[in-house]
Coordinates of C-alpha atoms and ligand atoms in Angstrom, one line a residue:
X587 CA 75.4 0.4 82.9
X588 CA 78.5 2.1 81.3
X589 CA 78.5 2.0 77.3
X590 CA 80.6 -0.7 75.4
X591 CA 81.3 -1.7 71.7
X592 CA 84.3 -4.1 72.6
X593 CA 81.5 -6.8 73.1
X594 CA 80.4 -6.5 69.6
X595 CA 83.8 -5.7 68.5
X596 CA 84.7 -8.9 69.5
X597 CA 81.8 -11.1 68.0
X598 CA 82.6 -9.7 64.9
X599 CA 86.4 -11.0 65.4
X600 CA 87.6 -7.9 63.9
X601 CA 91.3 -8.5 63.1
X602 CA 94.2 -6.0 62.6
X603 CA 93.5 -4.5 58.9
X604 CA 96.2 -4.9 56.4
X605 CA 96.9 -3.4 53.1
X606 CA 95.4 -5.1 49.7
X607 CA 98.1 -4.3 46.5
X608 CA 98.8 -6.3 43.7
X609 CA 96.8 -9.2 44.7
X610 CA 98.5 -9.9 48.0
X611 CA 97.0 -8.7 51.6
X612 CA 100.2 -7.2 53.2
X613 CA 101.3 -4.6 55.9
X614 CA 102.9 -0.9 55.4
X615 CA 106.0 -1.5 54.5
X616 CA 107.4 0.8 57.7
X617 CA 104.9 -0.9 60.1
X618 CA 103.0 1.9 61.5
X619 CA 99.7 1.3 62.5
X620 CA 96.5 3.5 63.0
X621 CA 94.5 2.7 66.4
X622 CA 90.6 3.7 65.8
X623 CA 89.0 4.8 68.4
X624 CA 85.2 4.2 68.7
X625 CA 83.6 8.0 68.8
X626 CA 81.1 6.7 71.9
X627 CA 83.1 5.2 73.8
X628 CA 86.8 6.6 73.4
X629 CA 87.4 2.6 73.6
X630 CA 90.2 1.4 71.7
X631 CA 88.2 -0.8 68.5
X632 CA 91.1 -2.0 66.5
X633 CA 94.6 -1.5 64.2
X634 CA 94.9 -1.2 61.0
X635 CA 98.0 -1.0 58.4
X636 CA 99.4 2.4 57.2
X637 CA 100.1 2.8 53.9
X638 CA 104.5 4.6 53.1
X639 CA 104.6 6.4 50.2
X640 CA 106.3 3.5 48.8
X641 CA 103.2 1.5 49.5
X642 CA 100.8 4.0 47.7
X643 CA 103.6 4.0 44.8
X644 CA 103.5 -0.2 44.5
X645 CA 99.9 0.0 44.6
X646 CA 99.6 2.6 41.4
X647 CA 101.9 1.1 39.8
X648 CA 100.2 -2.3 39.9
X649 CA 97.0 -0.6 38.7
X650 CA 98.6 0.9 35.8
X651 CA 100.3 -2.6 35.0
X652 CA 97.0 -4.0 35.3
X653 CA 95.1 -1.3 32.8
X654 CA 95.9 -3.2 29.9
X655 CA 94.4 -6.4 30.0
X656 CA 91.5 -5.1 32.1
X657 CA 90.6 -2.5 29.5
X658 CA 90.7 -5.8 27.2
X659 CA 87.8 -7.7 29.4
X660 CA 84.4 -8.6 27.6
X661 CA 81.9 -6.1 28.8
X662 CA 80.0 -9.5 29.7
X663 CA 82.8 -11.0 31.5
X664 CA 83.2 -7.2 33.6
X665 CA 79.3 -7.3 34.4
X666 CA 79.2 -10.6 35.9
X667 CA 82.0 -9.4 38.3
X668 CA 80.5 -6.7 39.1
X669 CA 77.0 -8.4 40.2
X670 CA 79.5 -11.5 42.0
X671 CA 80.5 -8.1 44.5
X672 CA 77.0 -7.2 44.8
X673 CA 75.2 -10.5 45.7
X674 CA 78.7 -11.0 47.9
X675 CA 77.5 -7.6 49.7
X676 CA 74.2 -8.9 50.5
X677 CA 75.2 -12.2 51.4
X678 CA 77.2 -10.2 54.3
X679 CA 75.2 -7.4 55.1
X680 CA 74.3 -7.7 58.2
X681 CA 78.3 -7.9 58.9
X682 CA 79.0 -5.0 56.7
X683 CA 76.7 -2.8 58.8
X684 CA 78.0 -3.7 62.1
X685 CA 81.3 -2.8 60.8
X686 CA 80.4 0.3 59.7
X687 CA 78.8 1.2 63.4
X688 CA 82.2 -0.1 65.1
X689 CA 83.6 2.3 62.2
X690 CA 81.6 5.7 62.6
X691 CA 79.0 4.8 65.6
X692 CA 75.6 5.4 63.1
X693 CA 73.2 4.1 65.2
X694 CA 72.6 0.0 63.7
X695 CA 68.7 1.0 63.6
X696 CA 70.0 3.9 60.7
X697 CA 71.7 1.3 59.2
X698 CA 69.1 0.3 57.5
X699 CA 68.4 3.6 56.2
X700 CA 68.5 3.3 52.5
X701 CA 71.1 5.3 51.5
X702 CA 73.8 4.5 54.2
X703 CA 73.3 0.7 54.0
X704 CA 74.9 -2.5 52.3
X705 CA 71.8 -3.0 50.8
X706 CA 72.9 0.6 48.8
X707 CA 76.3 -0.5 48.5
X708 CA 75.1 -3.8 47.0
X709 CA 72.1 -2.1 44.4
X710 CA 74.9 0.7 43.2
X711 CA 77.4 -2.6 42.0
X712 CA 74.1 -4.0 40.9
X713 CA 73.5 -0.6 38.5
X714 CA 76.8 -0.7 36.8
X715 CA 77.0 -4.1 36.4
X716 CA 74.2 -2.5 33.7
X717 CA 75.9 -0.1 32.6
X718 CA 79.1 -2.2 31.0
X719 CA 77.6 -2.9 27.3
X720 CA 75.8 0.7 27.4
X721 CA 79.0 3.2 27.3
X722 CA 78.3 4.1 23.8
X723 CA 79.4 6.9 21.3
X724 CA 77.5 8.2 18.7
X725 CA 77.9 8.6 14.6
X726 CA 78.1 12.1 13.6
X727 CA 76.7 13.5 10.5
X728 CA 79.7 15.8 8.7
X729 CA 79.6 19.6 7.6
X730 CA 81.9 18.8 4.6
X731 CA 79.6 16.4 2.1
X732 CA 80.3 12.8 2.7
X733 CA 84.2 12.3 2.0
X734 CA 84.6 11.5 5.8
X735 CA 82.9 9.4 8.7
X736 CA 82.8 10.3 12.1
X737 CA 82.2 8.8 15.4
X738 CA 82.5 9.0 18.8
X739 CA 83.8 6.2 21.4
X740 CA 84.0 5.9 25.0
X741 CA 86.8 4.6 26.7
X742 CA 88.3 4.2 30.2
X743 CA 90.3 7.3 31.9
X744 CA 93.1 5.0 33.3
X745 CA 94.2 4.4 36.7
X746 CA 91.5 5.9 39.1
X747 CA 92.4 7.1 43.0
X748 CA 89.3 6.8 44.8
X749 CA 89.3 8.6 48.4
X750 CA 86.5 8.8 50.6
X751 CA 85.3 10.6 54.1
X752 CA 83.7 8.5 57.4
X753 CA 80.9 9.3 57.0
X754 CA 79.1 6.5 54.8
X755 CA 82.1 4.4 53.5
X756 CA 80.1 1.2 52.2
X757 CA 77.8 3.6 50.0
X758 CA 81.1 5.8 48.8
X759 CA 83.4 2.7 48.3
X760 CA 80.0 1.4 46.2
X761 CA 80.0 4.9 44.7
X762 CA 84.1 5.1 43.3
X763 CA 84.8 1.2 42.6
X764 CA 81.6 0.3 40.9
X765 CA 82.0 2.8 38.5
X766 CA 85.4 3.0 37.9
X767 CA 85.0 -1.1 37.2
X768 CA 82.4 -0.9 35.1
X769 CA 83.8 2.0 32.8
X770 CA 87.4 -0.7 32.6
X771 CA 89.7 1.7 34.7
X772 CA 91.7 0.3 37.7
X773 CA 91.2 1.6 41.1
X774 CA 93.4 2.5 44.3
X775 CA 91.1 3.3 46.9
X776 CA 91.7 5.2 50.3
X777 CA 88.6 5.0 53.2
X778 CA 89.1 7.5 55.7
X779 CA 91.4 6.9 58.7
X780 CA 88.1 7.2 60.8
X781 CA 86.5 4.7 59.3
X782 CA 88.1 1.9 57.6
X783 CA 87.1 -1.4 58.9
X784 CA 83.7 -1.8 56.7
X785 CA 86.0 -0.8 54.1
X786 CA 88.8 -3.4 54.6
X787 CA 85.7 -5.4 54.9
X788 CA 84.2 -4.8 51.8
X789 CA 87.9 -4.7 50.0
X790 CA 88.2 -8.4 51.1
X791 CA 84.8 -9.2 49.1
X792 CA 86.0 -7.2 46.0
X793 CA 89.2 -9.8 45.6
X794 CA 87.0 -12.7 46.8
X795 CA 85.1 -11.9 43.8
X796 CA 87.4 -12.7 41.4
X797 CA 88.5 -9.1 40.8
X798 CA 92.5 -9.9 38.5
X799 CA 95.5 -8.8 40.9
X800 CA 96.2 -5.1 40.4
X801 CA 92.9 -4.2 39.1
X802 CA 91.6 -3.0 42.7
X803 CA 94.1 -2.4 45.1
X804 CA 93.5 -1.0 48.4
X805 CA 95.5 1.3 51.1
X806 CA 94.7 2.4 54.5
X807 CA 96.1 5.3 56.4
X808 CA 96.1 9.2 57.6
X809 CA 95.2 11.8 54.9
X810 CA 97.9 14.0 55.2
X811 CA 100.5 11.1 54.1
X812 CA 98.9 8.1 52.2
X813 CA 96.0 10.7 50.6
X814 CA 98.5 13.0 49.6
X815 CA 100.9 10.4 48.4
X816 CA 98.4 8.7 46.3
X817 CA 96.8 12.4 45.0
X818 CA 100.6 13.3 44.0
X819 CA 101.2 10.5 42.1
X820 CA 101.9 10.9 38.6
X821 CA 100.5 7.6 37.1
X822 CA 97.4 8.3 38.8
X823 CA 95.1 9.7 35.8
X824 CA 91.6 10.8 37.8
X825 CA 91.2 11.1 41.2
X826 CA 87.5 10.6 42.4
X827 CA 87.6 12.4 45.6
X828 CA 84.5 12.8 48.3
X829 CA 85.1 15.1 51.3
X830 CA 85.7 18.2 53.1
X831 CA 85.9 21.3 50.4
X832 CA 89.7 22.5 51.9
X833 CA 90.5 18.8 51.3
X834 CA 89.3 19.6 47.7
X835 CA 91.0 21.9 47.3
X836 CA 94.3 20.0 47.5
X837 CA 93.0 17.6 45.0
X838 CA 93.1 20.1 42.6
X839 CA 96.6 21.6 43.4
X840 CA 97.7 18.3 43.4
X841 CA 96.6 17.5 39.8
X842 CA 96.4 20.3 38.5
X843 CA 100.3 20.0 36.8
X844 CA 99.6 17.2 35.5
X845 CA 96.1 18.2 33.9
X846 CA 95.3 15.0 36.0
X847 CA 91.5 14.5 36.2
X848 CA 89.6 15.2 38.8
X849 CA 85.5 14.8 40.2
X850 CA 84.9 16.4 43.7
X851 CA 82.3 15.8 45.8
X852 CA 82.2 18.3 48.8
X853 CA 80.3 20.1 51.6
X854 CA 77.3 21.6 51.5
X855 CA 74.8 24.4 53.5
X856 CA 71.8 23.1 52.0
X857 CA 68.5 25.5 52.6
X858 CA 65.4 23.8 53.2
X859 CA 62.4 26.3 52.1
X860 CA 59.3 26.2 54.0
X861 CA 55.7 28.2 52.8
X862 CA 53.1 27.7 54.8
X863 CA 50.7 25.8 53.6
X864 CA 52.4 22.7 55.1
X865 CA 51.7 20.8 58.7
X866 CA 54.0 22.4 61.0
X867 CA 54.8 19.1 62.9
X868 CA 55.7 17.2 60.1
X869 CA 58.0 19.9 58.7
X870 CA 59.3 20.5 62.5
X871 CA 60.1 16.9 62.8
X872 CA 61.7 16.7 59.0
X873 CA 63.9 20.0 59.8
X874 CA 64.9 18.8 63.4
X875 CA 65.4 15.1 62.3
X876 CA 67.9 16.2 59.8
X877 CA 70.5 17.2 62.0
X878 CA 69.4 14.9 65.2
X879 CA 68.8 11.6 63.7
X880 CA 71.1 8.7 62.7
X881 CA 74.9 10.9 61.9
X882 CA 73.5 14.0 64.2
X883 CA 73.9 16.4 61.0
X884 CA 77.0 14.8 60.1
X885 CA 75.5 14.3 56.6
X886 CA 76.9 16.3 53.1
X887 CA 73.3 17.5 52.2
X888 CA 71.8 17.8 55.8
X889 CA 69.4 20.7 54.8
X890 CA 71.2 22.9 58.0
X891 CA 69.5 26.1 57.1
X892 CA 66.0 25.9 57.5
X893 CA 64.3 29.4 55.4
X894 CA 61.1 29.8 57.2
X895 CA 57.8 31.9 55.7
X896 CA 57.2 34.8 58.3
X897 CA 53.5 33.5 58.7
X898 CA 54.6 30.4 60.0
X899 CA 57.4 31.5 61.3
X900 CA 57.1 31.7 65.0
X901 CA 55.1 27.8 65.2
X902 CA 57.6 26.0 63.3
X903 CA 60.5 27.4 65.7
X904 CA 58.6 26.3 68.6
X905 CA 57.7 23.1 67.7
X906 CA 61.1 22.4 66.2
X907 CA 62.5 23.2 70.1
X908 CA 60.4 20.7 70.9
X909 CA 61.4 18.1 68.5
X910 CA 64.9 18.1 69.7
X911 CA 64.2 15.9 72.3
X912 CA 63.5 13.4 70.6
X913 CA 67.2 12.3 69.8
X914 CA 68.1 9.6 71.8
X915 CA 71.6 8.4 72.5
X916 CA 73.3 5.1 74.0
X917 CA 75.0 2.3 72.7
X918 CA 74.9 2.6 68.4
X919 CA 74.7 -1.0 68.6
X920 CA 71.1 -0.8 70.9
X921 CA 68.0 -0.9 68.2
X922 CA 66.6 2.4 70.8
X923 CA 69.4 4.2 70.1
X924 CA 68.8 6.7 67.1
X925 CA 71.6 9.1 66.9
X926 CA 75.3 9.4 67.0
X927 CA 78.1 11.1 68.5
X928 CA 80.5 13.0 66.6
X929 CA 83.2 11.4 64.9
X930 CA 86.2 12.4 66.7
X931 CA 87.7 15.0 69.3
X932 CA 88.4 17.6 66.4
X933 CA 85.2 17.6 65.3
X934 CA 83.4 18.2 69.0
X935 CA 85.3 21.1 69.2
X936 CA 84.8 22.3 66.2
X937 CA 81.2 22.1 66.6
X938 CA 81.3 23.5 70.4
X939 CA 82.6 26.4 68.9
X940 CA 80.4 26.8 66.0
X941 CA 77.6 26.9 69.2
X942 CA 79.6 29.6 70.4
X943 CA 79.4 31.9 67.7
X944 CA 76.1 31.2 67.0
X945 CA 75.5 32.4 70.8
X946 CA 76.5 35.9 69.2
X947 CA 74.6 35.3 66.0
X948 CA 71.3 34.1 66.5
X949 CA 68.8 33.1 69.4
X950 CA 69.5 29.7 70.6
X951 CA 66.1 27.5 71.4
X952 CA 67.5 24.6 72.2
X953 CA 70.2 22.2 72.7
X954 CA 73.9 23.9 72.8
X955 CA 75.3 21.5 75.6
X956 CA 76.0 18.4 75.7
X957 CA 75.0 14.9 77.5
X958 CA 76.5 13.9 80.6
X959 CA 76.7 10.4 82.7
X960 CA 78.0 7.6 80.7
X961 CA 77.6 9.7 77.2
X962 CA 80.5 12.1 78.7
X963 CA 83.4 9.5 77.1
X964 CA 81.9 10.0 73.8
X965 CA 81.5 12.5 71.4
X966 CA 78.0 13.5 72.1
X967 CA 76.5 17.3 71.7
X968 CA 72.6 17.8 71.8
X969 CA 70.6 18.4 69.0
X970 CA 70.7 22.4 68.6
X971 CA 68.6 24.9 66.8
X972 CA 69.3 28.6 66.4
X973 CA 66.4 30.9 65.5
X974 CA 66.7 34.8 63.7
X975 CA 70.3 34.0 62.3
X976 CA 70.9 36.5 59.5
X977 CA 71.7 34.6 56.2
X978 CA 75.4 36.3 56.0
X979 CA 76.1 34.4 59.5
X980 CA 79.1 32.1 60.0
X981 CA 76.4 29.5 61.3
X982 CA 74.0 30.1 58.4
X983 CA 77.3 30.1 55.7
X984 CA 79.5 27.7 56.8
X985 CA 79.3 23.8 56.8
X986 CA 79.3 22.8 60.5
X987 CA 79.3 19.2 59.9
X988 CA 76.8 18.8 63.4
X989 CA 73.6 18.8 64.8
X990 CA 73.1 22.4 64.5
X991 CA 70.2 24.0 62.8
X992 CA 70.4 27.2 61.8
X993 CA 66.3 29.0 61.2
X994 CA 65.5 32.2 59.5
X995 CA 62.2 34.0 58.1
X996 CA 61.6 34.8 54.6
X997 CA 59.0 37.7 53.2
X998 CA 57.7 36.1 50.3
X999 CA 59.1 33.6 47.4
X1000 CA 61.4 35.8 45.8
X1001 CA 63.0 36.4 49.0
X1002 CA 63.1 32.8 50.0
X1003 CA 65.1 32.5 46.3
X1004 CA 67.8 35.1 47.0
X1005 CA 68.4 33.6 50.3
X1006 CA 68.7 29.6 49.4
X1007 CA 70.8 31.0 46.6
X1008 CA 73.0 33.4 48.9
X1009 CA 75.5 30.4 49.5
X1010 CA 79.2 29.3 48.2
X1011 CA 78.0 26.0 48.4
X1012 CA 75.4 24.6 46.3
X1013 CA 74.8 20.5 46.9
X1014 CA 71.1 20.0 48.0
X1015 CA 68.0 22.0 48.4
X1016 CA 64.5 21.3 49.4
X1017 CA 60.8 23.1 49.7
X1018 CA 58.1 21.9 51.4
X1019 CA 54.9 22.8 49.7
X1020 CA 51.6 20.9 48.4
X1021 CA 51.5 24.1 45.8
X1022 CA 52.9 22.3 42.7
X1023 CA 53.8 25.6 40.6
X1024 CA 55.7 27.2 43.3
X1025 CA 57.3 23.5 44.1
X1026 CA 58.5 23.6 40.7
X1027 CA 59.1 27.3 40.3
X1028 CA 61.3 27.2 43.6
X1029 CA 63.1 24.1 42.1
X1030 CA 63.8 25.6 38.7
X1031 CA 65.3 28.7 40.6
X1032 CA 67.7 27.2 43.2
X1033 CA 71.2 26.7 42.3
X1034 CA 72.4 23.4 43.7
X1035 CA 72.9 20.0 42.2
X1036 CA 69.7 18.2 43.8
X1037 CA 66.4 19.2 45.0
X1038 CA 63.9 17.8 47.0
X1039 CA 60.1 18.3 46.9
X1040 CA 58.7 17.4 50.4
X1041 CA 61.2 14.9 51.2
X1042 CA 64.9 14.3 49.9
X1043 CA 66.9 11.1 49.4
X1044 CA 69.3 9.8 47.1
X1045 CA 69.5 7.1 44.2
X1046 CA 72.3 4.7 42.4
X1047 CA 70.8 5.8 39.3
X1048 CA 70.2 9.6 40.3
X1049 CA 73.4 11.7 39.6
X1050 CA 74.4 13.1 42.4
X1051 CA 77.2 16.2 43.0
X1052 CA 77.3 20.2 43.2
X1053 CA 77.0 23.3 42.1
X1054 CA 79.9 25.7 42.6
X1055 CA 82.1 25.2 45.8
X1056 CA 80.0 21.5 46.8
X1057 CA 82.1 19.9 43.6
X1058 CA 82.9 19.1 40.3
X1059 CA 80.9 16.1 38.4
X1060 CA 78.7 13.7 39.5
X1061 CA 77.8 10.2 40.9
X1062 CA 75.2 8.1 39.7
X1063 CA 73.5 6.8 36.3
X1064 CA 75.1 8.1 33.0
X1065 CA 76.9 11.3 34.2
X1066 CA 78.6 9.4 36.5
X1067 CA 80.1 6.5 35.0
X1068 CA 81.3 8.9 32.2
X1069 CA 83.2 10.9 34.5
X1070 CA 85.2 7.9 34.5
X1071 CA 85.9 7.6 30.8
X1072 CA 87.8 10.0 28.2
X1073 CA 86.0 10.8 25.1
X1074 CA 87.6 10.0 21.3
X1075 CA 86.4 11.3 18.1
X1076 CA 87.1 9.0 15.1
X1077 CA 87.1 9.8 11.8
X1078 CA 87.0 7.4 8.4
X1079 CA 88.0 9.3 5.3
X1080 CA 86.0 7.1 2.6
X1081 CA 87.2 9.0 -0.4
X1082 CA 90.7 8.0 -2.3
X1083 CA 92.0 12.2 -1.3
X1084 CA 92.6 11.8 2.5
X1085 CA 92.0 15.5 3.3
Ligands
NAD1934 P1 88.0 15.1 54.9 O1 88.1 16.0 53.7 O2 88.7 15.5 56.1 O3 88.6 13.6 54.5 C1 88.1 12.9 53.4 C2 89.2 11.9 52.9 O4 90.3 12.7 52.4 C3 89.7 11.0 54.0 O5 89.9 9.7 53.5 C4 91.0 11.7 54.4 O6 92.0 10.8 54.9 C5 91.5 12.2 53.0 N1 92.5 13.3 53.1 C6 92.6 14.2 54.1 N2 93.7 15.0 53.8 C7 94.1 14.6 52.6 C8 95.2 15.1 51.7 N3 96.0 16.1 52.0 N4 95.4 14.4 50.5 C9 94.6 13.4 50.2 N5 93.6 12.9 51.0 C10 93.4 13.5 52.1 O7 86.5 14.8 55.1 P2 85.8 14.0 56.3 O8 85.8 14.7 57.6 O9 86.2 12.5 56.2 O10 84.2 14.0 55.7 C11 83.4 15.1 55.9 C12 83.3 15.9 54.6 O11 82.9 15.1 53.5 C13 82.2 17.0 54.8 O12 82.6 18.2 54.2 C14 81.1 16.4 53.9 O13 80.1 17.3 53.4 C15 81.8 15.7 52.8 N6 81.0 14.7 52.2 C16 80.5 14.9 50.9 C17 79.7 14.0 50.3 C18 79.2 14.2 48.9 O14 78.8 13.3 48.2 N7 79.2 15.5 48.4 C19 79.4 12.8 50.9 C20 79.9 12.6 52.2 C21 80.7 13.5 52.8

């Protein structure tokens, strides 16, 4: 039987995508068109509009029209929307996840994973519905006696662009709009060209909402032109960007003459830190599932580099050989089927020739090729695991974005320290451990912006983002939303002298 998604592409009644600015659902104004092609199959999925520069520049200037009155809305009336998009994302989950499978191919049994789900989409409008009466300031006591009363206020940044990668676009749509909502900005938003239909999708539910013309708006198209157009723009006041860290990058050159804001989420080589008091299947099946299950490793804070105590060194190799069988791949839309190809012909051969080099680097134990029979069309590579890979190796420092595990033995916990820490990067980290000092020691110690303790996962009420090159700010509960807001000091002079 040959693999097909046009069946369920067709149940779903996908039709072409269009463009969403100002209130109206329109198409680029040149009339190009992006063709997505499904990363299993190669098959042909669907169009979808792409947004001119003079699109991008009609749909800031609509937000920035709109900023006024929004900024104006009661915190009730805002909050109520908000929860209206959530209960609307539950109401058509089961659609929404479909979508994102004809989107990026994540196996439909991974959609219900938590944090890649509709359900997650839905909970994170859910938790800033909350948050709309809660952006407070504070009263400040003064140095100078009491001729003056100070305080501090909270209020919107402006017109937010909101760009986001394939990978898990109903979570990162949830993750920009939501926020940027809630804290009274208006929003542009960009998916990613490979992934754009669950977006479109959820777009549609946004405006059904009752969300006032030019508040969100929403553009489709390649990175290169509509990103950049919509980065470069000068009314654009923050951009909220999640992606690669060269793509970062950009975002920073591009707003950086304007002092525009800007909030990065990026890449990531996160170490996984394993002592050996642990059970050496369980840890080999965590380690290999990162990278093997659901994306194949095509995950920001897939813990990639695997820092293995010497004693148990040798086992854990071994057994996580083993576990790379367990990947199975087929049809995403096939409840068996539990991982993913890659998303897109760049990508394989980026990751074929990461296997390359770590042919020269380390001892490959398994994996390194890739399926055959009715898998060839699609982007598939086998689950993959190199063992003794020095820490400085391009496999151990770079961010492969694959299923490729990189393993190496550490002397004792210092050593274990200096290596998680030996790393541009700096977005997740993890030990596995029942010792709770060292658990908490090794957590204290490692430089990156979230930790795991024998098990990792993320929260809409858990900031999220990195240290050094894996970003700038964060997603999630407080610290998030106020990366969407500026901060004003006022201050009352009470006295009759006004200095
Ligand atoms: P990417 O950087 O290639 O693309 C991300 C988005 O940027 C897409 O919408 C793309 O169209 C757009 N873009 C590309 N060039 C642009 C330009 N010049 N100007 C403006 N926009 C442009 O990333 P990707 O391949 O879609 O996603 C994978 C990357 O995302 C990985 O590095 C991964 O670690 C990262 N990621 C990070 C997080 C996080 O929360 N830290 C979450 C998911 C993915």
């Amino acid at each position: 039987m040959s693999l097909s998604v046009l069946a369920e592409r067709d149940k779903l009644g996908l039709a072409d995508g269009r463009l969403y600015i100002d209130g109206e659902w329109v198409d680029g104004s040149d009339g190009d068109t992006w063709t997505h092609v499904h990363p299993a199959t190669g098959e042909e999925i669907g169009k979808f509009a792409v947004a001119s520069a003079g699109d991008v520049d009609r749909a800031v200037n609509a937000a920035h029209r709109a900023f006024d009155e929004w900024a104006t809305w009661k915190a009730r009336d805002r909050g109520r929307l908000l929860r209206r998009i959530g209960e609307s994302i539950l109401d058509h989950q089961d659609e929404l996840n479909r979508l994102q499978t004809l989107d990026n191919s994540l196996p439909l049994s991974f959609g219900a994973i938590y944090q890649l789900s509709a359900q997650m989409a839905a909970d994170i409008f859910d938790h800033h519905a909350g948050w709309v009466d809660k952006l407070t300031g504070e009263t400040l006591p003064t140095y100078t006696g009491a001729e003056f009363f100070f305080m501090t206020l909270r209020q919107p940044v402006g017109v937010v662009a909101a760009i986001i990668p394939w990978n898990a676009p109903l979570m990162l749509f949830a993750n920009k709009v939501a926020p940027a909502l809630a804290a009274g900005c208006t929003v542009v938003l960009k998916p990613s060209e490979y992934a754009s239909f669950a977006a479109i999708r959820l777009a549609q539910l946004v405006e059904e909402a009752g969300t006032p013309p030019g508040v969100f708006n929403f553009v489709t198209g390649e990175g290169a032109a509509t990103g950049q157009a919509l980065i470069d723009h000068p009314r654009v006041d923050k951009v909220t960007f999640t992606g690669s860290r060269a793509v970062g990058t950009r975002v920073l050159h591009a707003t950086a003459d304007r002092i525009g804001r800007a909030s990065l989420e990026l890449g990531g080589k996160s170490p996984s830190i394993v002592f050996p008091d642990v059970d050496i299947d369980a840890t080999a099946m965590l380690s290999m599932g990162m990278v093997s299950m659901g994306l194949s490793g095509q995950g920001c804070v897939c813990h990639t580099r695997v820092l293995v105590h010497e004693k148990i060194y040798d086992d854990l190799v071994n057994k996580t050989a083993e576990m790379a069988g367990m990947a199975t791949f087929g049809d995403p839309f096939d409840p068996a089927t539990t991982s993913a190809p890659l998303i897109n012909a760049r990508q394989l051969e980026r990751v074929l020739g990461y296997i390359d080099k770590g042919k020269s680097e380390g001892r490959l134990v398994a994996g390194g090729d890739r399926p055959g029979g009715d898998l060839a069309a699609g982007n598939f590579v086998n689950p993959t695991l190199f063992a003794d890979v020095p820490n400085t190796a391009s496999i151990a420092q770079e961010e492969i974005f694959g299923p490729v595990l990189a393993m190496l033995p550490f002397k004792d916990e210092a050593d274990a320290i200096r290596l998680a820490n030996e790393t541009s990067y700096g977005l997740g980290a993890s030990v596995q451990t029942n010792d709770i000092k060292r658990a908490l020691r090794v957590a204290k110690a490692v430089r990156s912006g979230s930790f795991g303790v024998n098990g990792y996962t993320v929260m809409p009420n858990a900031p999220f983002g990195g240290f050094q090159q894996s970003g700038l700010g964060r997603e999630g509960g407080r610290a998030g939303i106020e990366e969407f807001t500026e901060l004003k000091t006022v201050c009352i002079a009470l006295g009759d002298s006004p200095v």
